[in-house]
Tab-separated table of C-alpha atoms in Angstrom:
chain	number	residue	atom	x	y	z
P	1	MET	CA	-32.897	1.399	8.205
P	2	LYS	CA	-29.344	3.631	9.071
P	3	LEU	CA	-25.995	0.807	10.298
P	4	GLU	CA	-25.845	2.468	13.558
P	5	THR	CA	-29.124	2.377	14.242
P	6	PHE	CA	-30.052	-1.743	13.748
P	7	LEU	CA	-26.440	-2.524	15.554
P	8	THR	CA	-27.538	-0.234	18.651
P	9	GLU	CA	-31.121	-0.725	18.570
P	10	THR	CA	-31.524	-3.618	18.329
P	11	ASP	CA	-32.215	-6.023	21.272
P	12	ILE	CA	-30.089	-9.441	19.921
P	13	PHE	CA	-26.596	-7.188	20.805
P	14	THR	CA	-26.398	-6.246	23.458
P	15	ASN	CA	-24.742	-8.550	25.264
P	16	THR	CA	-22.543	-8.976	23.329
P	17	ASP	CA	-20.127	-5.676	24.719
P	18	ILE	CA	-17.139	-5.809	26.306
P	19	LYS	CA	-15.311	-2.717	28.135
P	20	LEU	CA	-11.666	-2.218	27.017
P	21	SER	CA	-8.819	-4.255	28.366
P	22	LYS	CA	-5.024	-2.020	30.127
P	23	THR	CA	-3.083	-3.705	26.964
P	24	THR	CA	-6.194	-2.198	24.512
P	25	ILE	CA	-6.253	1.294	26.285
P	26	GLY	CA	-2.446	1.269	26.776
P	27	ILE	CA	-1.715	0.928	22.751
P	28	ILE	CA	-4.425	2.881	21.433
P	29	SER	CA	-2.750	5.299	23.838
P	30	SER	CA	0.547	5.032	22.663
P	31	MET	CA	-0.841	5.535	19.034
P	32	ILE	CA	-2.672	9.139	19.279
P	33	PRO	CA	0.036	11.680	20.035
P	34	ILE	CA	1.855	10.281	16.886
P	35	ILE	CA	-1.417	10.588	14.747
P	36	LYS	CA	-1.466	14.468	16.299
P	37	GLU	CA	2.147	15.253	15.218
P	38	GLY	CA	1.249	13.135	11.473
P	39	ASP	CA	-2.399	15.364	11.701
P	40	SER	CA	0.290	19.427	12.478
P	41	LEU	CA	3.079	18.291	10.192
P	42	PHE	CA	0.593	18.132	7.359
P	43	LYS	CA	-0.017	21.619	7.517
P	44	THR	CA	3.860	22.677	6.563
P	45	ALA	CA	3.775	19.348	4.185
P	46	LYS	CA	4.455	20.455	0.812
P	47	PHE	CA	2.184	18.692	-2.135
P	48	GLU	CA	2.707	19.698	-5.723
P	49	ILE	CA	-0.542	19.519	-7.072
P	50	HIS	CA	-2.176	18.795	-10.713
P	51	SER	CA	-5.518	18.697	-11.927
P	52	SER	CA	-7.018	17.404	-15.134
P	53	LYS	CA	-10.226	15.670	-16.864
P	54	CYS	CA	-7.648	12.208	-18.037
P	55	THR	CA	-8.388	8.818	-16.082
P	56	PRO	CA	-5.040	7.922	-15.419
P	57	ARG	CA	-4.774	3.816	-15.195
P	58	GLY	CA	-1.275	2.998	-13.986
P	59	GLU	CA	-0.051	-0.655	-15.193
P	60	ASN	CA	-2.105	-2.450	-13.025
P	61	TYR	CA	-5.340	-1.096	-14.238
P	62	ASN	CA	-7.131	-3.899	-15.931
P	63	VAL	CA	-6.807	-6.245	-12.934
P	64	ILE	CA	-9.797	-3.750	-11.171
P	65	PRO	CA	-13.421	-6.074	-12.321
P	66	THR	CA	-14.396	-5.049	-15.729
P	67	GLN	CA	-17.925	-4.807	-14.604
P	68	VAL	CA	-16.172	-1.595	-12.887
P	69	ARG	CA	-13.806	-0.617	-15.296
P	70	GLN	CA	-17.313	-0.124	-17.377
P	71	HIS	CA	-18.309	1.906	-14.760
P	72	ILE	CA	-15.479	4.221	-14.373
P	73	GLU	CA	-15.392	4.973	-18.060
P	74	ASN	CA	-18.612	4.684	-19.441
P	75	ASN	CA	-21.285	6.084	-16.018
P	76	MET	CA	-18.602	9.111	-14.597
P	77	PRO	CA	-18.417	11.221	-17.713
P	78	ASP	CA	-17.777	14.166	-15.759
P	79	LYS	CA	-14.506	13.251	-13.854
P	80	LYS	CA	-11.859	14.530	-13.026
P	81	CYS	CA	-8.467	13.851	-11.481
P	82	ALA	CA	-6.588	15.681	-9.087
P	83	LYS	CA	-3.100	14.273	-8.970
P	84	ILE	CA	-0.550	15.037	-5.699
P	85	VAL	CA	3.502	14.289	-5.568
P	86	PHE	CA	4.647	15.054	-1.311
P	87	THR	CA	6.681	12.470	0.871
P	88	VAL	CA	5.983	11.399	4.556
P	89	ARG	CA	9.611	10.204	6.398
P	90	GLU	CA	11.389	9.445	3.288
P	91	ARG	CA	8.918	7.839	1.064
P	92	ASN	CA	8.085	9.288	-2.160
P	93	TYR	CA	3.902	9.410	-3.406
P	94	GLN	CA	2.045	9.690	-6.253
P	95	LEU	CA	-2.218	10.751	-5.153
P	96	TYR	CA	-4.530	10.145	-7.743
P	97	LEU	CA	-7.836	10.894	-6.791
P	98	ILE	CA	-10.392	9.975	-9.379
P	99	HIS	CA	-14.514	11.453	-8.892
P	100	GLU	CA	-17.248	12.681	-10.202
P	101	ASN	CA	-18.163	15.657	-7.510
P	102	LEU	CA	-15.952	15.875	-4.289
P	103	SER	CA	-15.925	19.465	-3.528
P	104	HIS	CA	-11.694	21.038	-3.177
P	105	ASN	CA	-12.015	20.923	1.071
P	106	GLU	CA	-13.764	17.440	1.149
P	107	LEU	CA	-10.375	16.575	-1.993
P	108	LYS	CA	-8.205	18.294	1.135
P	109	ARG	CA	-10.528	16.841	4.033
P	110	ARG	CA	-9.334	12.953	2.445
P	111	LEU	CA	-5.714	14.599	1.262
P	112	ARG	CA	-5.590	15.426	5.377
P	113	LEU	CA	-6.187	11.684	6.119
P	114	ILE	CA	-4.038	9.407	3.896
P	115	TYR	CA	-1.010	12.326	5.569
P	116	VAL	CA	-1.114	10.985	9.115
P	117	TRP	CA	-2.392	7.745	8.400
P	118	LEU	CA	0.833	7.149	6.302
P	119	TYR	CA	2.655	9.069	8.542
P	120	LEU	CA	1.373	7.247	11.682
P	121	ALA	CA	2.606	3.679	9.425
P	122	SER	CA	5.546	4.685	9.199
P	123	HIS	CA	6.591	4.456	12.648
P	124	TYR	CA	6.486	-0.073	11.661
P	125	ALA	CA	7.118	-0.061	8.728
P	126	ASN	CA	9.724	-2.289	6.899
P	127	ASN	CA	11.797	0.431	5.356
P	128	LYS	CA	12.895	-2.175	2.945
P	129	CYS	CA	9.283	-1.414	1.326
P	130	SER	CA	7.210	0.838	-0.842
P	131	LYS	CA	9.835	3.952	-1.756
P	132	ASN	CA	7.963	5.194	-4.159
P	133	THR	CA	4.398	4.833	-4.249
P	134	ASN	CA	1.465	5.478	-7.038
P	135	ILE	CA	-1.909	5.389	-5.280
P	136	TYR	CA	-4.824	5.482	-7.651
P	137	MET	CA	-8.470	6.100	-5.396
P	138	TYR	CA	-11.485	5.727	-8.593
P	139	PHE	CA	-14.718	6.857	-5.879
P	140	THR	CA	-16.620	5.169	-7.697
P	141	GLU	CA	-20.659	4.164	-6.131
P	142	LEU	CA	-20.652	1.374	-6.290
P	143	VAL	CA	-20.978	-0.554	-3.637
P	144	LYS	CA	-19.924	-3.777	-1.722
P	145	THR	CA	-24.038	-7.020	-1.531
P	146	LEU	CA	-24.310	-10.171	-1.185
P	147	PRO	CA	-25.148	-11.627	-4.979
P	148	GLN	CA	-28.889	-11.055	-6.024
P	149	SER	CA	-29.779	-14.766	-6.125
P	150	ASN	CA	-29.341	-17.083	-2.194
P	151	GLY	CA	-26.251	-19.723	-3.433
P	152	SER	CA	-24.585	-18.169	-5.799
P	153	ILE	CA	-20.580	-17.280	-5.118
P	154	ILE	CA	-19.042	-14.514	-3.584
P	155	ASP	CA	-16.884	-13.129	-5.720
P	156	GLU	CA	-14.496	-9.297	-5.467
P	157	MET	CA	-17.368	-7.596	-6.834
P	158	HIS	CA	-19.111	-8.031	-3.695
P	159	ALA	CA	-16.755	-8.048	-1.522
P	160	ASN	CA	-14.044	-6.473	-2.520
P	161	THR	CA	-12.295	-2.216	-2.999
P	162	ALA	CA	-9.028	-2.085	-4.046
P	163	PHE	CA	-5.886	-4.143	-4.625
P	164	THR	CA	-2.013	-4.051	-4.321
P	165	THR	CA	1.098	-6.129	-3.875
P	166	SER	CA	3.399	-7.184	-0.925
P	167	CYS	CA	6.431	-5.688	0.260
P	168	LEU	CA	8.784	-4.176	-2.636
P	169	PRO	CA	9.676	-0.924	-3.282
P	170	GLU	CA	7.990	-0.068	-6.191
P	171	THR	CA	4.797	-0.581	-5.342
P	172	SER	CA	1.030	0.196	-6.947
P	173	ILE	CA	-2.620	0.193	-4.511
P	174	TYR	CA	-5.607	0.769	-6.574
P	175	LEU	CA	-8.899	1.301	-5.178
P	176	PHE	CA	-11.803	1.387	-6.610
P	177	ARG	CA	-15.111	2.908	-4.588
P	178	GLN	CA	-16.249	5.747	-2.493
P	179	GLU	CA	-17.187	2.531	-0.005
P	180	GLU	CA	-15.032	2.193	2.939
P	181	TRP	CA	-12.316	4.283	1.600
P	182	PHE	CA	-10.624	4.878	4.356
P	183	LYS	CA	-10.457	1.944	6.480
P	184	VAL	CA	-9.657	0.160	3.055
P	185	PHE	CA	-6.605	1.835	2.030
P	186	ILE	CA	-5.438	1.387	5.659
P	187	HIS	CA	-5.511	-2.087	4.408
P	188	GLU	CA	-3.585	-1.800	1.349
P	189	SER	CA	-1.129	-0.195	2.985
P	190	PHE	CA	-0.458	-3.335	5.495
P	191	HIS	CA	0.116	-5.256	2.434
P	192	ASN	CA	2.402	-3.283	0.827
P	193	LEU	CA	4.515	-1.533	3.794
P	194	GLY	CA	4.696	-5.337	4.651
P	195	LEU	CA	3.137	-4.931	7.832
P	196	ASP	CA	1.769	-8.326	7.799
P	197	PHE	CA	2.675	-11.326	6.767
P	198	SER	CA	1.408	-11.497	2.845
P	199	GLY	CA	5.142	-11.835	1.495
P	200	ILE	CA	5.587	-15.342	2.806
P	201	GLU	CA	4.361	-18.852	1.974
P	202	ASN	CA	0.911	-19.458	3.238
P	203	ILE	CA	1.839	-22.202	5.390
P	204	SER	CA	-0.843	-21.081	7.609
P	205	ALA	CA	-3.551	-22.859	5.427
P	206	SER	CA	-3.750	-26.246	5.898
P	207	LYS	CA	-3.876	-25.378	10.180
P	208	ILE	CA	-7.660	-23.060	9.596
P	209	LEU	CA	-9.267	-25.600	6.928
P	210	ASP	CA	-8.507	-29.192	9.723
P	211	ILE	CA	-10.962	-26.685	11.093
P	212	PHE	CA	-12.954	-25.232	8.374
P	213	PRO	CA	-12.751	-27.493	5.807
P	214	VAL	CA	-14.571	-25.772	3.204
P	215	LYS	CA	-12.894	-24.247	-0.099
P	216	SER	CA	-10.656	-21.908	0.306
P	217	ASP	CA	-7.330	-20.054	-0.093
P	218	VAL	CA	-7.793	-19.334	3.573
P	219	ASN	CA	-5.333	-16.155	3.434
P	220	LEU	CA	-5.012	-15.872	6.995
P	221	PHE	CA	-3.187	-12.731	6.737
P	222	GLU	CA	-6.096	-10.626	5.788
P	223	THR	CA	-7.983	-11.070	9.453
P	224	TYR	CA	-4.698	-9.049	10.621
P	225	CYS	CA	-4.605	-6.678	8.041
P	226	GLU	CA	-8.152	-6.194	8.382
P	227	MET	CA	-8.211	-5.655	12.125
P	228	TRP	CA	-5.671	-3.944	12.553
P	229	ALA	CA	-7.709	-1.324	9.885
P	230	GLU	CA	-10.489	-1.311	11.300
P	231	ILE	CA	-9.358	-0.520	14.791
P	232	ILE	CA	-7.364	2.625	13.198
P	233	ASN	CA	-10.661	3.616	11.969
P	234	VAL	CA	-12.230	3.583	14.476
P	235	LEU	CA	-9.230	5.757	16.480
P	236	PHE	CA	-9.210	8.202	13.061
P	237	SER	CA	-12.753	7.948	14.085
P	238	ALA	CA	-12.501	9.029	17.682
P	239	ILE	CA	-9.504	11.733	17.118
P	240	TYR	CA	-11.412	13.447	14.808
P	241	CYS	CA	-14.458	15.422	14.727
P	242	GLU	CA	-16.881	13.822	13.037
P	243	LYS	CA	-17.462	14.687	9.128
P	244	SER	CA	-17.072	17.423	10.442
P	245	MET	CA	-15.019	19.769	7.450
P	246	PRO	CA	-11.827	20.948	8.041
P	247	LEU	CA	-11.291	18.383	10.462
P	248	ILE	CA	-11.330	19.047	13.911
P	249	VAL	CA	-9.257	17.406	16.006
P	250	ALA	CA	-10.442	16.614	19.644
P	251	GLU	CA	-8.240	17.688	22.437
P	252	ASN	CA	-8.488	15.133	25.370
P	253	ASN	CA	-6.950	11.530	24.661
P	254	ASP	CA	-9.812	10.721	27.647
P	255	ASP	CA	-12.549	12.203	25.454
P	256	ILE	CA	-11.080	9.404	22.270
P	257	LEU	CA	-10.867	6.771	24.441
P	258	ASP	CA	-14.321	6.501	25.061
P	259	ASN	CA	-15.377	7.366	22.010
P	260	PHE	CA	-12.927	4.524	20.950
P	261	ASP	CA	-14.942	1.982	23.267
P	262	LYS	CA	-18.176	3.250	21.905
P	263	LYS	CA	-17.618	2.899	17.885
P	264	ILE	CA	-15.651	-0.234	18.435
P	265	ARG	CA	-18.320	-2.074	20.286
P	266	LEU	CA	-20.774	-1.385	16.971
P	267	GLU	CA	-17.849	-3.026	14.886
P	268	ARG	CA	-17.860	-6.110	17.632
P	269	ARG	CA	-22.081	-5.901	16.953
P	270	PHE	CA	-21.270	-5.613	13.320
P	271	SER	CA	-18.498	-7.866	12.856
P	272	LEU	CA	-20.823	-11.215	13.856
P	273	PHE	CA	-23.978	-9.370	12.192
P	274	GLN	CA	-22.038	-10.177	9.553
P	275	CYS	CA	-20.150	-13.655	9.628
P	276	ALA	CA	-23.948	-15.388	10.582
P	277	LYS	CA	-25.301	-13.418	6.968
P	278	VAL	CA	-23.073	-14.803	4.918
P	279	LEU	CA	-23.620	-18.291	6.115
P	280	HIS	CA	-27.303	-17.388	5.931
P	281	PHE	CA	-26.868	-16.568	2.174
P	282	TYR	CA	-24.915	-20.366	2.118
P	283	GLY	CA	-27.702	-21.778	3.519
P	284	MET	CA	-25.752	-22.534	6.464
P	285	GLU	CA	-24.966	-22.020	10.544
P	286	TYR	CA	-21.852	-21.367	11.703
P	287	LYS	CA	-21.432	-24.904	13.124
P	288	ASP	CA	-22.249	-26.292	10.141
P	289	LEU	CA	-18.595	-25.187	9.408
P	290	TYR	CA	-16.633	-27.504	12.092
P	291	GLU	CA	-19.427	-29.975	12.174
P	292	LYS	CA	-18.775	-34.043	11.498
P	293	THR	CA	-22.071	-34.497	11.181
P	294	VAL	CA	-23.717	-35.932	7.524
P	295	GLY	CA	-25.793	-32.285	7.014
P	296	SER	CA	-23.345	-30.246	8.044
P	297	ILE	CA	-20.312	-32.167	6.021
P	298	LYS	CA	-22.986	-31.727	2.875
P	299	LYS	CA	-23.360	-27.538	3.194
P	300	ARG	CA	-19.696	-26.787	3.948
P	301	THR	CA	-19.295	-29.134	0.939
P	302	TYR	CA	-22.426	-28.367	-1.719
P	303	ASN	CA	-23.690	-24.296	-0.460
P	304	TYR	CA	-19.817	-22.683	1.121
P	305	LYS	CA	-18.773	-20.596	-2.747
P	306	GLU	CA	-15.864	-18.051	-2.603
P	307	ASN	CA	-13.946	-16.519	-5.661
P	308	THR	CA	-13.150	-13.645	-2.862
P	309	ASN	CA	-11.293	-14.095	0.802
P	310	VAL	CA	-14.938	-14.449	2.377
P	311	LEU	CA	-13.528	-17.823	4.855
P	312	SER	CA	-10.519	-14.314	6.119
P	313	TYR	CA	-13.031	-10.850	5.833
P	314	TYR	CA	-16.343	-12.374	7.147
P	315	ILE	CA	-15.946	-15.217	9.402
P	316	LEU	CA	-12.074	-15.868	10.829
P	317	LYS	CA	-12.327	-12.120	11.492
P	318	SER	CA	-15.431	-12.188	13.938
P	319	ILE	CA	-13.698	-14.392	16.154
P	320	PHE	CA	-10.692	-12.043	16.066
P	321	MET	CA	-13.696	-9.089	17.003
P	322	PHE	CA	-15.499	-10.980	19.075
P	323	TYR	CA	-12.192	-11.345	21.306
P	324	PHE	CA	-10.836	-8.401	20.099
P	325	ASN	CA	-9.106	-7.335	23.891
P	326	ASP	CA	-7.073	-10.981	23.300
P	327	PHE	CA	-6.203	-10.017	19.883
P	328	MET	CA	-4.697	-6.544	22.048
P	329	GLU	CA	-2.771	-8.219	23.846
P	330	TRP	CA	-1.442	-11.421	21.651
P	331	CYS	CA	-0.122	-8.446	19.447
P	332	GLU	CA	1.126	-6.934	22.990
P	333	LYS	CA	2.728	-10.243	22.901
P	334	PHE	CA	4.414	-11.560	20.613
P	335	SER	CA	4.167	-8.224	18.215
P	336	ARG	CA	5.248	-6.245	21.720
P	337	GLY	CA	2.385	-3.663	20.596
P	338	SER	CA	3.714	-2.912	16.974
P	339	LEU	CA	1.767	-3.752	13.861
P	340	GLN	CA	4.405	-4.636	11.996
P	341	PHE	CA	4.193	-9.017	12.269
P	342	ASN	CA	6.313	-10.669	13.425
P	343	GLU	CA	6.796	-13.028	10.912
P	344	ASN	CA	8.126	-16.240	13.660
P	345	VAL	CA	4.630	-16.842	15.291
P	346	ILE	CA	1.878	-17.648	12.628
P	347	ASP	CA	1.876	-20.747	14.207
P	348	GLN	CA	0.594	-18.654	17.220
P	349	TYR	CA	-1.292	-16.658	14.971
P	350	CYS	CA	-2.955	-19.722	14.019
P	351	GLU	CA	-3.627	-21.062	17.648
P	352	PHE	CA	-5.561	-17.818	18.740
P	353	ILE	CA	-8.051	-19.738	16.461
P	354	GLN	CA	-7.185	-23.173	17.403
P	355	LEU	CA	-8.305	-21.731	20.883
P	356	ARG	CA	-11.698	-19.999	21.156
P	357	TYR	CA	-13.443	-21.038	17.462
P	358	LYS	CA	-15.793	-23.296	19.717
P	359	ARG	CA	-15.946	-21.026	22.572
P	360	GLY	CA	-19.456	-21.584	24.914
P	361	ASP	CA	-19.610	-17.555	24.523
P	362	PHE	CA	-19.001	-16.289	20.860
P	363	LEU	CA	-20.670	-20.028	19.411
P	364	GLN	CA	-24.017	-18.535	22.048
P	365	ALA	CA	-23.048	-15.324	20.598
P	366	ILE	CA	-23.364	-16.477	16.853
P	367	ASP	CA	-26.306	-18.887	17.703
P	368	SER	CA	-28.390	-16.622	18.847
P	369	ILE	CA	-28.286	-13.840	16.082
P	370	GLU	CA	-28.244	-16.697	13.680
P	371	LYS	CA	-31.974	-17.103	15.559
P	372	TRP	CA	-32.695	-13.517	14.983
P	373	ILE	CA	-31.409	-13.455	11.891
P	374	ASP	CA	-34.223	-16.838	10.245
P	375	GLU	CA	-36.796	-14.186	12.864
P	376	ASN	CA	-36.433	-10.888	10.729
P	377	GLU	CA	-35.288	-10.986	7.551
P	378	ASP	CA	-36.963	-8.344	5.903
P	379	GLY	CA	-34.260	-7.915	2.681
P	380	GLY	CA	-32.655	-4.520	2.773
P	381	VAL	CA	-30.178	-2.726	3.026
P	382	VAL	CA	-28.368	-3.233	6.663
P	383	TRP	CA	-29.248	-7.526	5.029
P	384	ARG	CA	-28.051	-6.887	2.238
P	385	THR	CA	-24.652	-4.825	2.637
P	386	LEU	CA	-20.843	-6.576	2.082
P	387	ARG	CA	-19.425	-4.093	4.114
P	388	MET	CA	-16.885	-4.703	6.590
P	389	THR	CA	-17.070	-2.325	8.754
P	390	VAL	CA	-19.932	0.590	10.396
P	391	THR	CA	-18.128	2.998	11.297
P	392	ASP	CA	-16.940	6.040	7.819
P	393	VAL	CA	-14.681	8.814	9.036
């Protein structure tokens, strides 16, 4: 069953929907003309394109998980590489697209999405960040799934798709799955364009671990990057007619907002499902993350195991996504609607979670899904995937 069908036809999700607030509509509406402007500029932008059969590696290639590197080197015999050099508002990019069977039109389509997103991001990004960037995209068919054995450690092979650095003048992005590639690229761009708070000391960890005392590095900035990546991914999907070739831009902004509304509802449902499902994999319920009963303490001490940002990607993000309008209003209040995180408000960002993690409406939604999972798990794709989003552009 497709994820969209599952989320649309399963009754358990229908009571979790909300309407977009005026603040949300205002922030989203402010981005639409910038995206459309970037799309128009793409048509006249200059690109230097080279094609080859080599596999560019870059200095951080070996940071890619070993299993993925072996797949790239041994299981992609017909791989090709397109090197594309271009500039977006005084930032220089060298983009490497490594693939096996993508058509010329599909490569151009992906380049267009990349260019337009970078154009949008440049309106908010720190001017000191990523003046020159190398982007390596290895479009493997490897997908993110839960480990085979319940209770095993979830690590980067199961849940990660890419990596980069925080704000520096010279940066690189390495992306190594086709799955969710555009959303992931947006996420990584938040790091290397200095839009998040990954470049400062992780002072938020202790505050979150006071709420959820589990073994985790927390890395709360990942929730901020992931929230905005999912929001912008949905917005692009609403603006560009889905899966069209070539991309077609929707003209009517009201139609775009209506489409955005429908798609973000699915993402909100999916975020709750993934949160409950990951905890079910650990043999836990959401309440076991914070309750002080002997049983809950035992479960979070011995059952919860992560070697990547599971808490941030799947648990904490579900709180932000459930209170989606509140998140947008928080950004309007503390960042004036900008994508740029204000590093002076990390305490207030932690407080967002502190004030909501045990609210009745959230607990009721999670509890209903947990009970449904207990009764309906069938081991199919929906039950194994560790995707973070439903929407592909």
